[in-house]
């Protein structure tokens, strides 16, 4: 492990990059980080946000689809944290100037109705979920040109920057539903099957990650299962994500 002081310095650097909307270079240029170090930086980064009054509202998985893994050149799942400051209302406006180089992803969200007991080996995470919704995630890597190592992106809270949730529906099988991400100048189509074969598998993967990385999963929190397609640039104007049977969610870039 890197010293606690280094963890804090790196978290402060990423926090400043986000707050001043200025990109930074890969941490790997100057530091050798293990995955555990990277999660320690992520936790310290979150503590800085919480210190400013932000509240954790959920978790997100990343690289659960091949399209995203290939787009970013990584081969393992990551987990990050969402806060209330990142939440955008369905149909709400997003000021693009707040971000360095924002991209948007079509996702599926689950809602936890109960705390997930990470210590119980028999925990059934699926039974802790009571609703599912279409979602949009805004990612904004704090690294120049979205170029990062696996440890970099973990430390950077998995590029988390914003999210919007559409109408909630009772839990149902959402495997292999058509997904459409639609912007003013581009459209991407895919299927929820791209998310680890089915989004429910993201829940099982999350339970494993939450246990290993000591990330609490609490009642009321949202879980973003990961992008169903590659990410697309967030542009001025309307962007919507539609998931067959779940309806749509949209935001307006200004
Ligand atoms: C990391 C975040 C990936 C997803 O859904 O796969 C992610 C990035 O691509 O910058 O959120
Ligand atoms: Mg995502």
CSV table of C-alpha atoms and ligand atoms in Angstrom, one decimal:
chain,number,residue,atom,x,y,z
A,1,UNK,CA,0.0,0.0,0.0
A,2,UNK,CA,1.1,3.6,-0.7
A,3,UNK,CA,1.3,5.8,2.5
A,4,UNK,CA,-2.0,7.4,3.7
A,5,UNK,CA,-0.5,10.8,3.0
A,6,UNK,CA,0.0,9.9,-0.7
A,7,UNK,CA,-3.6,8.6,-0.8
A,8,UNK,CA,-4.8,12.0,0.4
A,9,UNK,CA,-2.6,13.9,-2.0
A,10,UNK,CA,-3.8,12.0,-5.0
A,11,UNK,CA,-7.5,12.3,-3.9
A,12,UNK,CA,-7.0,16.1,-3.5
A,13,UNK,CA,-5.5,16.3,-7.0
A,14,UNK,CA,-8.5,14.5,-8.6
A,15,UNK,CA,-10.9,16.5,-6.5
A,16,UNK,CA,-9.3,19.8,-7.7
A,17,UNK,CA,-9.4,18.6,-11.3
A,18,UNK,CA,-13.1,18.1,-11.0
A,19,UNK,CA,-13.8,21.3,-9.2
A,20,UNK,CA,-11.7,23.5,-11.4
A,21,UNK,CA,-12.8,21.6,-14.6
A,22,UNK,CA,-9.1,21.0,-15.5
A,23,UNK,CA,-7.8,17.7,-16.7
A,24,UNK,CA,-4.9,16.0,-15.0
A,25,UNK,CA,-2.3,13.4,-16.1
A,26,UNK,CA,-2.4,9.7,-15.4
A,27,UNK,CA,-1.4,9.0,-11.8
A,28,UNK,CA,0.7,6.1,-13.2
A,29,UNK,CA,3.2,8.7,-14.6
A,30,UNK,CA,4.4,9.4,-11.1
A,31,UNK,CA,3.1,6.7,-8.8
A,32,UNK,CA,2.8,2.9,-8.8
A,33,UNK,CA,-0.6,2.1,-7.5
A,34,UNK,CA,-2.1,-1.3,-6.7
A,35,UNK,CA,-5.8,-1.8,-7.2
A,36,UNK,CA,-6.2,-1.5,-3.4
A,37,UNK,CA,-4.4,1.8,-3.4
A,38,UNK,CA,-6.7,3.1,-6.2
A,39,UNK,CA,-9.9,2.2,-4.1
A,40,UNK,CA,-8.3,3.9,-1.1
A,41,UNK,CA,-7.9,7.1,-3.2
A,42,UNK,CA,-11.5,6.7,-4.4
A,43,UNK,CA,-12.7,6.5,-0.8
A,44,UNK,CA,-10.6,9.5,0.2
A,45,UNK,CA,-12.1,11.4,-2.8
A,46,UNK,CA,-15.6,10.6,-1.6
A,47,UNK,CA,-14.7,11.7,1.9
A,48,UNK,CA,-13.8,15.1,0.4
A,49,UNK,CA,-17.2,15.3,-1.3
A,50,UNK,CA,-19.0,14.2,1.9
A,51,UNK,CA,-17.0,16.8,3.8
A,52,UNK,CA,-18.7,19.4,1.6
A,53,UNK,CA,-22.1,18.1,2.4
A,54,UNK,CA,-22.6,15.7,-0.4
A,55,UNK,CA,-24.5,12.5,0.4
A,56,UNK,CA,-24.0,9.0,-1.2
A,57,UNK,CA,-27.0,8.0,-3.3
A,58,UNK,CA,-25.8,4.8,-4.8
A,59,UNK,CA,-23.1,2.9,-6.6
A,60,UNK,CA,-22.2,2.4,-10.3
A,61,UNK,CA,-20.5,-0.4,-12.1
A,62,UNK,CA,-18.2,0.2,-15.1
A,63,UNK,CA,-16.9,-2.0,-17.9
A,64,UNK,CA,-19.7,-4.5,-17.5
A,65,UNK,CA,-20.0,-4.5,-21.3
A,66,UNK,CA,-17.5,-5.6,-24.0
A,67,UNK,CA,-18.1,-2.4,-26.0
A,68,UNK,CA,-17.0,-0.3,-23.0
A,69,UNK,CA,-14.0,-2.5,-22.2
A,70,UNK,CA,-12.8,-2.3,-25.8
A,71,UNK,CA,-13.5,1.5,-26.0
A,72,UNK,CA,-11.4,2.1,-22.9
A,73,UNK,CA,-8.8,-0.7,-23.3
A,74,UNK,CA,-9.5,-2.5,-19.9
A,75,UNK,CA,-10.7,-5.9,-19.1
A,76,UNK,CA,-12.1,-5.9,-15.6
A,77,UNK,CA,-15.2,-4.5,-13.9
A,78,UNK,CA,-14.9,-1.4,-11.7
A,79,UNK,CA,-17.2,0.1,-9.0
A,80,UNK,CA,-17.7,3.7,-8.1
A,81,UNK,CA,-19.9,5.9,-5.9
A,82,UNK,CA,-22.8,8.3,-6.8
A,83,UNK,CA,-23.7,11.3,-4.8
A,84,UNK,CA,-26.7,13.6,-4.7
A,85,UNK,CA,-24.7,16.4,-6.3
A,86,UNK,CA,-24.4,14.1,-9.4
A,87,UNK,CA,-28.2,13.5,-9.7
A,88,UNK,CA,-30.0,15.3,-12.6
A,89,UNK,CA,-33.8,15.2,-12.8
A,90,UNK,CA,-35.3,13.3,-15.7
A,91,UNK,CA,-35.7,16.0,-18.4
A,92,UNK,CA,-33.4,18.3,-16.5
A,93,UNK,CA,-30.7,20.6,-17.8
A,94,UNK,CA,-27.0,19.9,-17.6
A,95,UNK,CA,-24.5,22.7,-17.9
A,96,UNK,CA,-21.8,21.4,-20.1
A,97,UNK,CA,-19.2,23.9,-18.8
A,98,UNK,CA,-19.2,22.1,-15.5
A,99,UNK,CA,-17.4,19.2,-17.1
A,100,UNK,CA,-14.1,18.6,-18.8
A,101,UNK,CA,-15.2,16.4,-21.7
A,102,UNK,CA,-18.5,14.8,-20.7
A,103,UNK,CA,-19.8,11.6,-22.3
A,104,UNK,CA,-23.1,9.9,-21.8
A,105,UNK,CA,-24.0,6.2,-21.5
A,106,UNK,CA,-27.3,4.3,-21.7
A,107,UNK,CA,-27.8,2.3,-18.5
A,108,UNK,CA,-30.2,0.3,-16.4
A,109,UNK,CA,-30.7,1.3,-12.8
A,110,UNK,CA,-31.8,-0.9,-9.9
A,111,UNK,CA,-33.1,0.4,-6.5
A,112,UNK,CA,-32.2,-1.2,-3.3
A,113,UNK,CA,-35.1,-1.6,-0.9
A,114,UNK,CA,-33.1,-3.1,1.9
A,115,UNK,CA,-29.5,-2.9,3.2
A,116,UNK,CA,-27.4,-5.6,1.7
A,117,UNK,CA,-25.6,-7.7,4.4
A,118,UNK,CA,-22.1,-8.1,3.0
A,119,UNK,CA,-21.0,-10.4,5.8
A,120,UNK,CA,-23.7,-13.0,5.3
A,121,UNK,CA,-22.4,-15.5,2.7
A,122,UNK,CA,-26.0,-16.4,1.8
A,123,UNK,CA,-27.0,-12.9,1.0
A,124,UNK,CA,-29.4,-12.7,-2.0
A,125,UNK,CA,-28.8,-9.3,-3.5
A,126,UNK,CA,-31.6,-9.7,-6.0
A,127,UNK,CA,-34.1,-9.9,-3.2
A,128,UNK,CA,-32.9,-6.5,-1.9
A,129,UNK,CA,-33.9,-4.8,-5.2
A,130,UNK,CA,-37.5,-3.6,-5.6
A,131,UNK,CA,-37.4,-1.5,-8.8
A,132,UNK,CA,-35.7,-1.0,-12.1
A,133,UNK,CA,-35.5,2.0,-14.4
A,134,UNK,CA,-33.9,3.3,-17.6
A,135,UNK,CA,-31.0,5.6,-16.8
A,136,UNK,CA,-28.4,7.9,-18.3
A,137,UNK,CA,-24.9,8.2,-16.9
A,138,UNK,CA,-22.6,11.1,-17.5
A,139,UNK,CA,-19.0,10.2,-17.3
A,140,UNK,CA,-16.2,12.8,-17.2
A,141,UNK,CA,-12.8,11.3,-16.7
A,142,UNK,CA,-10.6,13.8,-14.9
A,143,UNK,CA,-7.7,12.5,-17.0
A,144,UNK,CA,-6.5,14.2,-20.2
A,145,UNK,CA,-8.2,12.7,-23.3
A,146,UNK,CA,-9.9,10.0,-21.2
A,147,UNK,CA,-6.6,8.2,-21.2
A,148,UNK,CA,-6.1,6.2,-18.0
A,149,UNK,CA,-4.9,2.9,-16.5
A,150,UNK,CA,-7.3,0.6,-14.7
A,151,UNK,CA,-6.0,1.9,-11.3
A,152,UNK,CA,-6.3,5.5,-12.6
A,153,UNK,CA,-10.0,5.2,-13.4
A,154,UNK,CA,-10.8,3.4,-10.1
A,155,UNK,CA,-9.1,6.2,-8.2
A,156,UNK,CA,-11.1,8.8,-10.2
A,157,UNK,CA,-14.3,7.3,-8.9
A,158,UNK,CA,-14.8,5.5,-12.2
A,159,UNK,CA,-15.3,8.8,-14.1
A,160,UNK,CA,-18.6,9.3,-12.3
A,161,UNK,CA,-20.0,12.8,-13.0
A,162,UNK,CA,-23.8,12.7,-13.3
A,163,UNK,CA,-26.8,10.5,-13.7
A,164,UNK,CA,-30.5,10.7,-14.4
A,165,UNK,CA,-33.1,8.0,-13.7
A,166,UNK,CA,-36.3,7.5,-15.6
A,167,UNK,CA,-39.6,6.0,-14.4
A,168,UNK,CA,-39.2,3.2,-11.8
A,169,UNK,CA,-40.9,-0.1,-12.6
A,170,UNK,CA,-41.4,-3.2,-10.3
A,171,UNK,CA,-38.5,-5.6,-10.7
A,172,UNK,CA,-38.7,-7.7,-13.7
A,173,UNK,CA,-36.5,-9.7,-16.1
A,174,UNK,CA,-34.7,-7.0,-18.1
A,175,UNK,CA,-32.3,-9.3,-20.0
A,176,UNK,CA,-32.0,-8.7,-23.7
A,177,UNK,CA,-34.1,-5.5,-24.0
A,178,UNK,CA,-33.4,-3.2,-26.9
A,179,UNK,CA,-31.6,0.0,-25.8
A,180,UNK,CA,-31.4,3.2,-27.8
A,181,UNK,CA,-29.2,6.2,-26.9
A,182,UNK,CA,-30.2,9.2,-28.9
A,183,UNK,CA,-28.4,12.5,-29.1
A,184,UNK,CA,-28.9,15.5,-31.4
A,185,UNK,CA,-26.4,14.3,-33.9
A,186,UNK,CA,-25.9,10.6,-33.2
A,187,UNK,CA,-27.7,7.5,-32.2
A,188,UNK,CA,-26.3,4.2,-30.7
A,189,UNK,CA,-28.4,1.0,-30.4
A,190,UNK,CA,-27.7,-2.0,-28.4
A,191,UNK,CA,-29.2,-4.5,-25.9
A,192,UNK,CA,-29.2,-4.9,-22.2
A,193,UNK,CA,-27.7,-8.4,-22.9
A,194,UNK,CA,-24.4,-6.5,-23.4
A,195,UNK,CA,-24.4,-5.9,-19.7
A,196,UNK,CA,-22.6,-9.1,-18.5
A,197,UNK,CA,-25.2,-11.2,-20.4
A,198,UNK,CA,-28.0,-9.7,-18.5
A,199,UNK,CA,-28.2,-6.7,-16.0
A,200,UNK,CA,-29.0,-9.0,-13.1
A,201,UNK,CA,-25.5,-10.3,-13.4
A,202,UNK,CA,-24.2,-6.9,-12.6
A,203,UNK,CA,-25.9,-7.2,-9.2
A,204,UNK,CA,-24.1,-10.4,-8.5
A,205,UNK,CA,-20.8,-8.8,-9.6
A,206,UNK,CA,-21.6,-5.8,-7.4
A,207,UNK,CA,-22.1,-8.0,-4.4
A,208,UNK,CA,-18.7,-9.6,-4.9
A,209,UNK,CA,-17.0,-6.2,-5.5
A,210,UNK,CA,-18.7,-4.5,-2.5
A,211,UNK,CA,-17.5,-7.3,-0.2
A,212,UNK,CA,-13.9,-7.1,-1.5
A,213,UNK,CA,-13.8,-3.3,-1.5
A,214,UNK,CA,-15.8,-2.7,1.7
A,215,UNK,CA,-18.4,-0.6,-0.1
A,216,UNK,CA,-21.7,-0.5,1.9
A,217,UNK,CA,-24.9,-1.0,-0.1
A,218,UNK,CA,-27.9,0.6,1.7
A,219,UNK,CA,-31.7,0.7,1.4
A,220,UNK,CA,-32.8,3.5,-1.0
A,221,UNK,CA,-29.6,3.5,-3.0
A,222,UNK,CA,-29.5,3.3,-6.7
A,223,UNK,CA,-27.3,0.8,-8.6
A,224,UNK,CA,-26.2,1.7,-12.1
A,225,UNK,CA,-25.5,-1.6,-13.9
A,226,UNK,CA,-23.0,-0.2,-16.5
A,227,UNK,CA,-23.3,1.0,-20.0
A,228,UNK,CA,-25.1,-1.2,-22.6
A,229,UNK,CA,-23.2,0.4,-25.5
A,230,UNK,CA,-20.1,2.5,-26.0
A,231,UNK,CA,-20.3,6.0,-24.6
A,232,UNK,CA,-21.1,9.0,-26.8
A,233,UNK,CA,-20.1,12.7,-26.3
A,234,UNK,CA,-22.6,14.7,-24.4
A,235,UNK,CA,-23.7,17.5,-26.6
A,236,UNK,CA,-25.8,20.6,-26.3
A,237,UNK,CA,-29.5,19.7,-26.8
A,238,UNK,CA,-31.5,16.6,-25.9
A,239,UNK,CA,-30.1,13.2,-25.1
A,240,UNK,CA,-32.4,10.3,-24.4
A,241,UNK,CA,-32.0,6.7,-23.4
A,242,UNK,CA,-34.9,4.3,-24.2
A,243,UNK,CA,-35.0,0.7,-22.8
A,244,UNK,CA,-37.7,-1.5,-24.3
A,245,UNK,CA,-40.5,-2.0,-21.8
A,246,UNK,CA,-39.1,0.5,-19.3
A,247,UNK,CA,-39.6,3.8,-21.2
A,248,UNK,CA,-37.2,6.6,-21.5
A,249,UNK,CA,-35.1,9.1,-19.6
A,250,UNK,CA,-33.7,12.3,-21.0
A,251,UNK,CA,-31.4,15.3,-20.2
A,252,UNK,CA,-30.7,18.5,-22.0
A,253,UNK,CA,-27.2,19.7,-22.4
A,254,UNK,CA,-26.9,23.5,-22.2
B,1,LIG,C1,-15.2,4.7,-17.0
B,1,LIG,C2,-16.6,4.5,-16.6
B,1,LIG,C3,-17.2,3.3,-17.3
B,1,LIG,C4,-19.4,2.1,-17.7
B,1,LIG,O1,-20.7,2.1,-17.6
B,1,LIG,O2,-18.8,1.1,-18.3
B,1,LIG,C5,-18.7,3.2,-17.1
B,1,LIG,C6,-14.9,5.4,-18.3
B,1,LIG,O3,-15.2,4.9,-19.3
B,1,LIG,O4,-14.5,6.6,-18.2
B,1,LIG,O5,-19.3,3.9,-16.4
B,2,LIG,MG1,-21.4,3.9,-16.8
